[in-house]
Structure formats: C-alpha cells, structure tokens
C-alpha positions as a Python dict, from the first residue, in 0.01 Angstrom:
ca = {
    (1, 'M'): (0, 0, 0),
    (2, 'F'): (141, -231, 228),
    (3, 'S'): (147, -440, 538),
    (4, 'C'): (362, -566, 764),
    (5, 'H'): (363, -959, 570),
    (6, 'A'): (449, -717, 195),
    (7, 'L'): (459, -412, 15),
    (8, 'G'): (193, -420, -222),
    (9, 'P'): (143, -177, -546),
    (10, 'L'): (225, 189, -575),
    (11, 'L'): (-99, 300, -757),
    (12, 'P'): (-96, 650, -874),
    (13, 'V'): (-374, 878, -925),
    (14, 'E'): (-380, 1093, -1193),
    (15, 'G'): (-572, 1408, -1121),
    (16, 'T'): (-849, 1483, -809),
    (17, 'L'): (-957, 1177, -611),
    (18, 'N'): (-1319, 1183, -546),
    (19, 'S'): (-1555, 946, -429),
    (20, 'C'): (-1587, 724, -707),
    (21, 'A'): (-1228, 705, -840),
    (22, 'Y'): (-1152, 630, -423),
    (23, 'L'): (-1389, 315, -472),
    (24, 'S'): (-1302, 167, -745),
    (25, 'I'): (-861, 202, -587),
    (26, 'I'): (-1071, -3, -321),
    (27, 'A'): (-1265, -236, -415),
    (28, 'N'): (-1091, -328, -735),
    (29, 'Q'): (-663, -297, -568),
    (30, 'V'): (-662, -298, -190),
    (31, 'H'): (-986, -550, -147),
    (32, 'P'): (-801, -810, -311),
    (33, 'Y'): (-481, -724, -145),
    (34, 'I'): (-622, -763, 193),
    (35, 'A'): (-784, -1058, 93),
    (36, 'T'): (-435, -1229, -35),
    (37, 'V'): (-194, -1037, 253),
    (38, 'Y'): (-504, -1163, 508),
    (39, 'P'): (-696, -1450, 387),
    (40, 'E'): (-837, -1563, 795),
    (41, 'N'): (-999, -1212, 739),
    (42, 'D'): (-822, -1045, 990),
    (43, 'G'): (-652, -717, 818),
    (44, 'V'): (-678, -376, 955),
    (45, 'F'): (-779, -98, 696),
    (46, 'Q'): (-648, 262, 730),
    (47, 'Q'): (-718, 562, 561),
    (48, 'D'): (-739, 892, 737),
    (49, 'N'): (-1072, 1150, 686),
    (50, 'A'): (-1052, 1278, 349),
    (51, 'T'): (-1365, 1377, 207),
    (52, 'C'): (-1375, 1094, -34),
    (53, 'H'): (-1278, 874, 201),
    (54, 'L'): (-1584, 954, 376),
    (55, 'S'): (-1823, 969, 151),
    (56, 'K'): (-2147, 797, 182),
    (57, 'I'): (-2066, 534, -107),
    (58, 'V'): (-1766, 499, 36),
    (59, 'R'): (-1884, 430, 399),
    (60, 'A'): (-2209, 192, 206),
    (61, 'W'): (-1847, -35, 84),
    (62, 'F'): (-1675, -71, 419),
    (63, 'E'): (-2017, -167, 549),
    (64, 'E'): (-2082, -429, 330),
    (65, 'H'): (-1707, -548, 409),
    (66, 'D'): (-1712, -580, 756),
    (67, 'E'): (-1626, -889, 819),
    (68, 'E'): (-1338, -934, 572),
    (69, 'F'): (-1143, -665, 709),
    (70, 'Q'): (-1142, -390, 998),
    (71, 'L'): (-1170, -22, 954),
    (72, 'L'): (-922, 169, 1184),
    (73, 'P'): (-1112, 452, 1280),
    (74, 'W'): (-927, 789, 1271),
    (75, 'P'): (-915, 1043, 1510),
    (76, 'P'): (-947, 1428, 1395),
    (77, 'N'): (-619, 1616, 1297),
    (78, 'S'): (-390, 1272, 1339),
    (79, 'P'): (-184, 1328, 1041),
    (80, 'D'): (170, 1240, 1231),
    (81, 'L'): (-69, 838, 1306),
    (82, 'K'): (-19, 793, 935),
    (83, 'P'): (245, 524, 859),
    (84, 'C'): (278, 608, 488),
    (85, 'E'): (386, 950, 568),
    (86, 'N'): (726, 781, 622),
    (87, 'L'): (715, 574, 320),
    (88, 'W'): (612, 910, 186),
    (89, 'E'): (998, 1021, 299),
    (90, 'H'): (1127, 797, 174),
    (91, 'L'): (1017, 742, -212),
    (92, 'D'): (1137, 1144, -166),
    (93, 'R'): (1491, 1087, -80),
    (94, 'H'): (1577, 856, -297),
    (95, 'I'): (1445, 1082, -614),
    (96, 'R'): (1583, 1347, -459),
    (97, 'Q'): (1900, 1144, -509),
    (98, 'K'): (1869, 1063, -898),
    (99, 'D'): (2085, 1254, -1165),
    (100, 'P'): (1926, 1354, -1352),
    (101, 'P'): (1610, 1406, -1174),
    (102, 'P'): (1301, 1320, -1308),
    (103, 'R'): (1235, 1619, -1613),
    (104, 'N'): (914, 1564, -1631),
    (105, 'L'): (556, 1374, -1421),
    (106, 'H'): (628, 1069, -1683),
    (107, 'E'): (932, 1034, -1557),
    (108, 'L'): (872, 1111, -1205),
    (109, 'R'): (617, 870, -1151),
    (110, 'D'): (862, 598, -1400),
    (111, 'A'): (1114, 707, -1088),
    (112, 'L'): (888, 642, -824),
    (113, 'L'): (775, 265, -897),
    (114, 'F'): (1046, 168, -962),
    (115, 'S'): (1178, 302, -563),
    (116, 'W'): (882, 202, -466),
    (117, 'S'): (944, -161, -604),
    (118, 'Q'): (1273, -149, -497),
    (119, 'M'): (1202, -79, -134),
    (120, 'P'): (1324, -341, 97),
    (121, 'V'): (1067, -510, 308),
    (122, 'V'): (1278, -422, 660),
    (123, 'T'): (1223, -45, 521),
    (124, 'F'): (796, -75, 614),
    (125, 'Q'): (779, -316, 857),
    (126, 'T'): (1032, -49, 1098),
    (127, 'H'): (796, 199, 1036),
    (128, 'I'): (481, 24, 1115),
    (129, 'E'): (707, -170, 1419),
    (130, 'F'): (752, 278, 1498),
    (131, 'M'): (404, 343, 1486),
    (132, 'T'): (260, 61, 1808),
    (133, 'R'): (565, 248, 1977),
    (134, 'H'): (410, 591, 1819),
    (135, 'L'): (66, 487, 1929),
    (136, 'D'): (181, 439, 2308),
    (137, 'V'): (312, 786, 2314),
    (138, 'V'): (2, 944, 2152),
    (139, 'L'): (-185, 805, 2424),
    (140, 'A'): (22, 937, 2679),
    (141, 'A'): (-44, 1259, 2536),
    (142, 'R'): (-410, 1234, 2553),
    (143, 'G'): (-408, 1242, 2193),
    (144, 'G'): (-177, 1563, 2139),
    (145, 'Y'): (112, 1654, 2009),
    (146, 'S'): (393, 1353, 2031),
    (147, 'G'): (693, 1577, 1922),
    (148, 'Y'): (755, 1375, 1631),
    (149, 'E'): (722, 1531, 1275),
    (150, 'I'): (776, 1387, 952),
    (151, 'G'): (1074, 1480, 774),
    (152, 'G'): (1151, 1653, 1047),
    (153, 'H'): (1469, 1603, 1282),
    (154, 'N'): (1265, 1366, 1543),
    (155, 'N'): (1220, 1108, 1265),
    (156, 'V'): (1126, 807, 1202),
    (157, 'T'): (1490, 674, 1206),
    (158, 'R'): (1567, 797, 1547),
    (159, 'L'): (1300, 700, 1741),
    (160, 'C'): (1358, 347, 1558),
    (161, 'N'): (1709, 344, 1657),
}
C-alpha cells in the first residue's frame, strides 16, 4: 500500500484472497497505516470492484469506520484508474532485470519485497500526481477509454514528462 506521503508495506498473499483474508488485511494492516499517515482522518482509500472487496462483511467494516477515512467509489470496468498498476509495472521491470532471475516463489517474494522497500519516494509520488491529471482525461472522455495503457507505449513516464 502507498500514499503520497509514504510507501507502506507490500503485503504478499498466499493462495486465494477471499473476503475474510481481505478483511484481515484491511483491519490489521491498512487501517493502522491510514491512521498513522492521516491522523486527521482525511485519508482516502481506493479499492477496485473485486468480489472480496464488495462482500457484505467488508462493506460493513468500511461503514463502521467511515469517519476515519473516505472509501473512494470505484467505477465499473476501470482498470486504468489504479495507480498501483504503475507500481506493479515498476516492480516487474526490476525483477526482470535480476541476474539470475528468481528461481522459485520464495525467491520471487523476497525479490519483490526488497524492490518494494528500495522504491524511491519520487516513484510513487509521480504515479499519484499523474492520476490527478489522468482523472481529468477520463472525465473528459465521459468515463470512456482514456488512451492510457499499463505497460504499453502510452505509459506514465511519457505522460508525466
């Protein structure tokens, strides 16, 4: 998780992420992170429309904590609105440059955790700043295709420069 203020921990999940596992992450990892980074209760949390994010127990938890931070409503079919996708692309590039590459899941997990911990502040701040401009493009397109592709030729680096 990350914000414009700080890069939080990368939280590897083993197996399938179901509602109970997601709620545990939200309650035990995300909530304390947001409370620390946004002590004035002015943080905004963004999640997509994955099934585990929309479950009854998860929605109830967010309703109980609605005064502590804002849950950003997520438009359907909007994968290009996730700033985290840019960070995954950044991590992917770093891992693919490793020589030798990770040989198993344990090595991959360690490499991802290390690369995440070494990410410069400017990297995730740039992605967040880009999203503000990108939202304007999406709004101008009335929610339609924005021309932005994760990992494609129209990437965040070109649009931010």
